[in-house]
Amino acid sequence: MLSSNLKLKSLTPDDLGAILELDQTCFGGLWTLEGYQRELDSPNSDLLGIFSPHSHTLLLGMGCFWTILEEAHITIVAVHPLYQGQGLGQALVYSLLKTACDRNLERATLEVRASNQAAISLYQKFEFKTAGRRRGYYQDNGEDALILWLSDLQHPSFQDKLEKWHSMIVAKLERSIVNSQ
């Protein structure tokens, strides 16, 4: 539970229709039905979703990471465009990091479009640092990806950060438009 009107849960095959709809809205069809089915079936993949009973959009946001050795490789963070800027992206990143920490993973990494300042700013709020660049990474336009890393997920100070982030996110979500519908 993220707030009184928002629910975070692991996504299931029952959510595939909503997942594909959100993927199409946010990414224009980045992954296929089969791709998401593989994510749901894989023991090395965590796919989380945010739902609100007060929204006409069933799935407001989703995030996914793969467990690779002791690393969480974040593959997707998506928030429906109608609900961006209200803290849902922060809630998803927090939830992915908390899940990774609970799974005893040591680090988190992701790629982000070099031009996506909103996403870069979001990840920097969680202390991700730029570790490199993948030239021509995105096939649709040849854009570079920045490689971001966050280390020390098992350090005791990281638990303090998680608690601080959780409090800030819950406060923001309680004030958001999503909750006032």
Tab-separated table of C-alpha atoms in Angstrom:
chain	number	residue	atom	x	y	z
A	1	MET	CA	0.000	0.000	0.000
A	2	LEU	CA	1.415	3.365	-1.048
A	3	SER	CA	-1.372	5.574	0.223
A	4	SER	CA	-5.001	5.307	1.158
A	5	ASN	CA	-6.088	5.259	-2.498
A	6	LEU	CA	-3.136	3.676	-4.302
A	7	LYS	CA	-2.070	0.071	-4.309
A	8	LEU	CA	1.252	-1.374	-5.415
A	9	LYS	CA	1.302	-5.041	-6.317
A	10	SER	CA	3.229	-7.610	-8.278
A	11	LEU	CA	1.649	-7.898	-11.689
A	12	THR	CA	0.144	-11.213	-12.812
A	13	PRO	CA	-1.079	-12.713	-16.100
A	14	ASP	CA	-4.512	-11.273	-15.255
A	15	ASP	CA	-2.957	-7.814	-15.716
A	16	LEU	CA	-1.554	-8.472	-19.217
A	17	GLY	CA	-4.215	-6.405	-21.002
A	18	ALA	CA	-3.560	-3.389	-18.780
A	19	ILE	CA	0.217	-3.874	-19.085
A	20	LEU	CA	0.059	-3.880	-22.888
A	21	GLU	CA	-2.224	-0.830	-22.879
A	22	LEU	CA	0.176	1.120	-20.658
A	23	ASP	CA	3.177	-0.017	-22.724
A	24	GLN	CA	1.452	1.175	-25.911
A	25	THR	CA	0.519	4.516	-24.322
A	26	CYS	CA	3.976	5.188	-22.876
A	27	PHE	CA	6.321	3.495	-25.343
A	28	GLY	CA	4.343	2.826	-28.505
A	29	GLY	CA	4.618	-0.937	-28.082
A	30	LEU	CA	8.093	-1.476	-26.684
A	31	TRP	CA	7.449	-5.056	-25.560
A	32	THR	CA	5.075	-7.690	-26.924
A	33	LEU	CA	2.515	-9.812	-25.114
A	34	GLU	CA	5.015	-12.672	-25.237
A	35	GLY	CA	7.746	-10.452	-23.817
A	36	TYR	CA	5.633	-9.457	-20.831
A	37	GLN	CA	4.511	-13.052	-20.369
A	38	ARG	CA	8.187	-14.073	-20.136
A	39	GLU	CA	8.732	-11.374	-17.500
A	40	LEU	CA	5.782	-12.624	-15.473
A	41	ASP	CA	6.968	-16.233	-15.747
A	42	SER	CA	10.620	-15.569	-14.926
A	43	PRO	CA	11.827	-16.078	-11.336
A	44	ASN	CA	14.511	-13.463	-12.115
A	45	SER	CA	12.068	-10.695	-13.000
A	46	ASP	CA	9.999	-8.433	-10.762
A	47	LEU	CA	7.149	-6.560	-12.475
A	48	LEU	CA	5.271	-4.161	-10.203
A	49	GLY	CA	2.190	-2.037	-10.881
A	50	ILE	CA	0.388	0.881	-9.263
A	51	PHE	CA	-3.406	0.848	-9.281
A	52	SER	CA	-6.073	3.297	-8.120
A	53	PRO	CA	-9.727	2.402	-7.661
A	54	HIS	CA	-10.599	6.039	-8.446
A	55	SER	CA	-9.048	6.243	-11.901
A	56	HIS	CA	-10.517	5.433	-15.307
A	57	THR	CA	-7.068	4.075	-16.197
A	58	LEU	CA	-6.706	0.633	-14.638
A	59	LEU	CA	-2.905	0.527	-14.400
A	60	LEU	CA	-1.393	3.931	-13.581
A	61	GLY	CA	2.242	2.862	-13.684
A	62	MET	CA	4.589	-0.091	-13.771
A	63	GLY	CA	8.209	-0.905	-13.168
A	64	CYS	CA	10.346	-3.949	-13.821
A	65	PHE	CA	13.798	-5.190	-12.947
A	66	TRP	CA	15.803	-8.294	-13.720
A	67	THR	CA	17.955	-9.953	-11.082
A	68	ILE	CA	21.376	-10.564	-12.601
A	69	LEU	CA	23.796	-11.990	-10.027
A	70	GLU	CA	23.650	-9.429	-7.185
A	71	GLU	CA	22.318	-6.616	-9.365
A	72	ALA	CA	18.867	-5.225	-10.103
A	73	HIS	CA	18.776	-4.216	-13.757
A	74	ILE	CA	15.799	-1.855	-14.063
A	75	THR	CA	14.240	-2.386	-17.478
A	76	ILE	CA	11.018	-0.365	-17.353
A	77	VAL	CA	9.570	2.535	-15.415
A	78	ALA	CA	6.347	3.800	-16.964
A	79	VAL	CA	3.645	6.159	-15.690
A	80	HIS	CA	0.513	6.875	-17.696
A	81	PRO	CA	0.870	10.403	-19.166
A	82	LEU	CA	-2.314	11.604	-17.405
A	83	TYR	CA	-0.698	10.868	-14.044
A	84	GLN	CA	2.882	11.993	-14.550
A	85	GLY	CA	4.336	14.593	-12.188
A	86	GLN	CA	2.358	13.357	-9.186
A	87	GLY	CA	4.961	11.141	-7.555
A	88	LEU	CA	4.062	7.814	-9.168
A	89	GLY	CA	7.445	7.514	-10.881
A	90	GLN	CA	9.116	8.102	-7.529
A	91	ALA	CA	6.871	5.478	-5.956
A	92	LEU	CA	7.821	2.967	-8.644
A	93	VAL	CA	11.564	3.589	-8.401
A	94	TYR	CA	11.360	3.419	-4.605
A	95	SER	CA	9.396	0.151	-4.798
A	96	LEU	CA	11.854	-1.387	-7.246
A	97	LEU	CA	14.792	-0.418	-5.016
A	98	LYS	CA	13.038	-1.660	-1.875
A	99	THR	CA	12.252	-4.978	-3.569
A	100	ALA	CA	15.858	-5.277	-4.768
A	101	CYS	CA	17.115	-4.512	-1.264
A	102	ASP	CA	14.728	-7.084	0.234
A	103	ARG	CA	16.119	-9.633	-2.238
A	104	ASN	CA	19.624	-8.895	-0.898
A	105	LEU	CA	20.810	-7.380	-4.160
A	106	GLU	CA	23.874	-5.135	-3.904
A	107	ARG	CA	23.415	-2.693	-6.794
A	108	ALA	CA	20.894	-1.271	-9.234
A	109	THR	CA	21.510	-0.184	-12.811
A	110	LEU	CA	19.527	1.030	-15.803
A	111	GLU	CA	19.809	2.678	-19.186
A	112	VAL	CA	17.982	5.919	-19.956
A	113	ARG	CA	17.758	8.024	-23.096
A	114	ALA	CA	20.383	10.765	-22.903
A	115	SER	CA	17.674	13.308	-23.826
A	116	ASN	CA	15.139	12.171	-21.196
A	117	GLN	CA	15.791	14.842	-18.602
A	118	ALA	CA	12.633	14.059	-16.613
A	119	ALA	CA	13.690	10.429	-16.128
A	120	ILE	CA	17.314	11.368	-15.407
A	121	SER	CA	16.126	13.835	-12.771
A	122	LEU	CA	13.912	11.134	-11.233
A	123	TYR	CA	16.804	8.671	-10.963
A	124	GLN	CA	19.125	11.336	-9.554
A	125	LYS	CA	16.619	11.873	-6.708
A	126	PHE	CA	17.466	8.302	-5.727
A	127	GLU	CA	21.209	8.986	-6.007
A	128	PHE	CA	21.825	7.108	-9.250
A	129	LYS	CA	25.107	8.227	-10.841
A	130	THR	CA	26.096	8.220	-14.500
A	131	ALA	CA	28.611	5.442	-15.095
A	132	GLY	CA	28.848	5.498	-18.866
A	133	ARG	CA	27.158	5.870	-22.226
A	134	ARG	CA	25.954	3.334	-24.780
A	135	ARG	CA	26.328	4.988	-28.203
A	136	GLY	CA	23.394	4.449	-30.572
A	137	TYR	CA	21.600	2.243	-28.019
A	138	TYR	CA	18.020	3.062	-29.027
A	139	GLN	CA	17.087	1.409	-32.302
A	140	ASP	CA	14.203	3.750	-33.133
A	141	ASN	CA	16.418	6.809	-33.567
A	142	GLY	CA	20.001	5.808	-32.732
A	143	GLU	CA	20.015	7.890	-29.565
A	144	ASP	CA	22.611	7.233	-26.883
A	145	ALA	CA	21.698	5.771	-23.506
A	146	LEU	CA	23.238	6.853	-20.249
A	147	ILE	CA	24.151	3.978	-17.942
A	148	LEU	CA	23.176	4.808	-14.361
A	149	TRP	CA	24.287	2.934	-11.244
A	150	LEU	CA	23.363	2.892	-7.588
A	151	SER	CA	25.580	0.904	-5.237
A	152	ASP	CA	25.517	-0.180	-1.599
A	153	LEU	CA	21.884	-1.310	-1.424
A	154	GLN	CA	22.847	-3.531	1.509
A	155	HIS	CA	24.704	-0.826	3.442
A	156	PRO	CA	22.881	0.088	6.693
A	157	SER	CA	22.619	3.724	5.596
A	158	PHE	CA	20.589	2.642	2.568
A	159	GLN	CA	17.779	1.446	4.879
A	160	ASP	CA	17.672	4.953	6.354
A	161	LYS	CA	17.430	6.416	2.848
A	162	LEU	CA	14.606	4.027	1.971
A	163	GLU	CA	12.653	5.116	5.050
A	164	LYS	CA	13.201	8.797	4.256
A	165	TRP	CA	12.183	8.322	0.610
A	166	HIS	CA	9.096	6.342	1.620
A	167	SER	CA	7.896	9.124	3.927
A	168	MET	CA	8.437	11.787	1.266
A	169	ILE	CA	6.695	9.759	-1.440
A	170	VAL	CA	3.679	8.890	0.699
A	171	ALA	CA	3.277	12.568	1.647
A	172	LYS	CA	3.436	13.610	-2.014
A	173	LEU	CA	0.994	10.912	-3.102
A	174	GLU	CA	-1.487	11.878	-0.402
A	175	ARG	CA	-1.530	15.399	-1.886
A	176	SER	CA	-1.681	14.271	-5.515
A	177	ILE	CA	-4.566	14.550	-7.947
A	178	VAL	CA	-4.662	10.753	-8.323
A	179	ASN	CA	-5.886	10.486	-4.750
A	180	SER	CA	-8.459	13.244	-5.051
A	181	GLN	CA	-10.454	11.595	-7.839
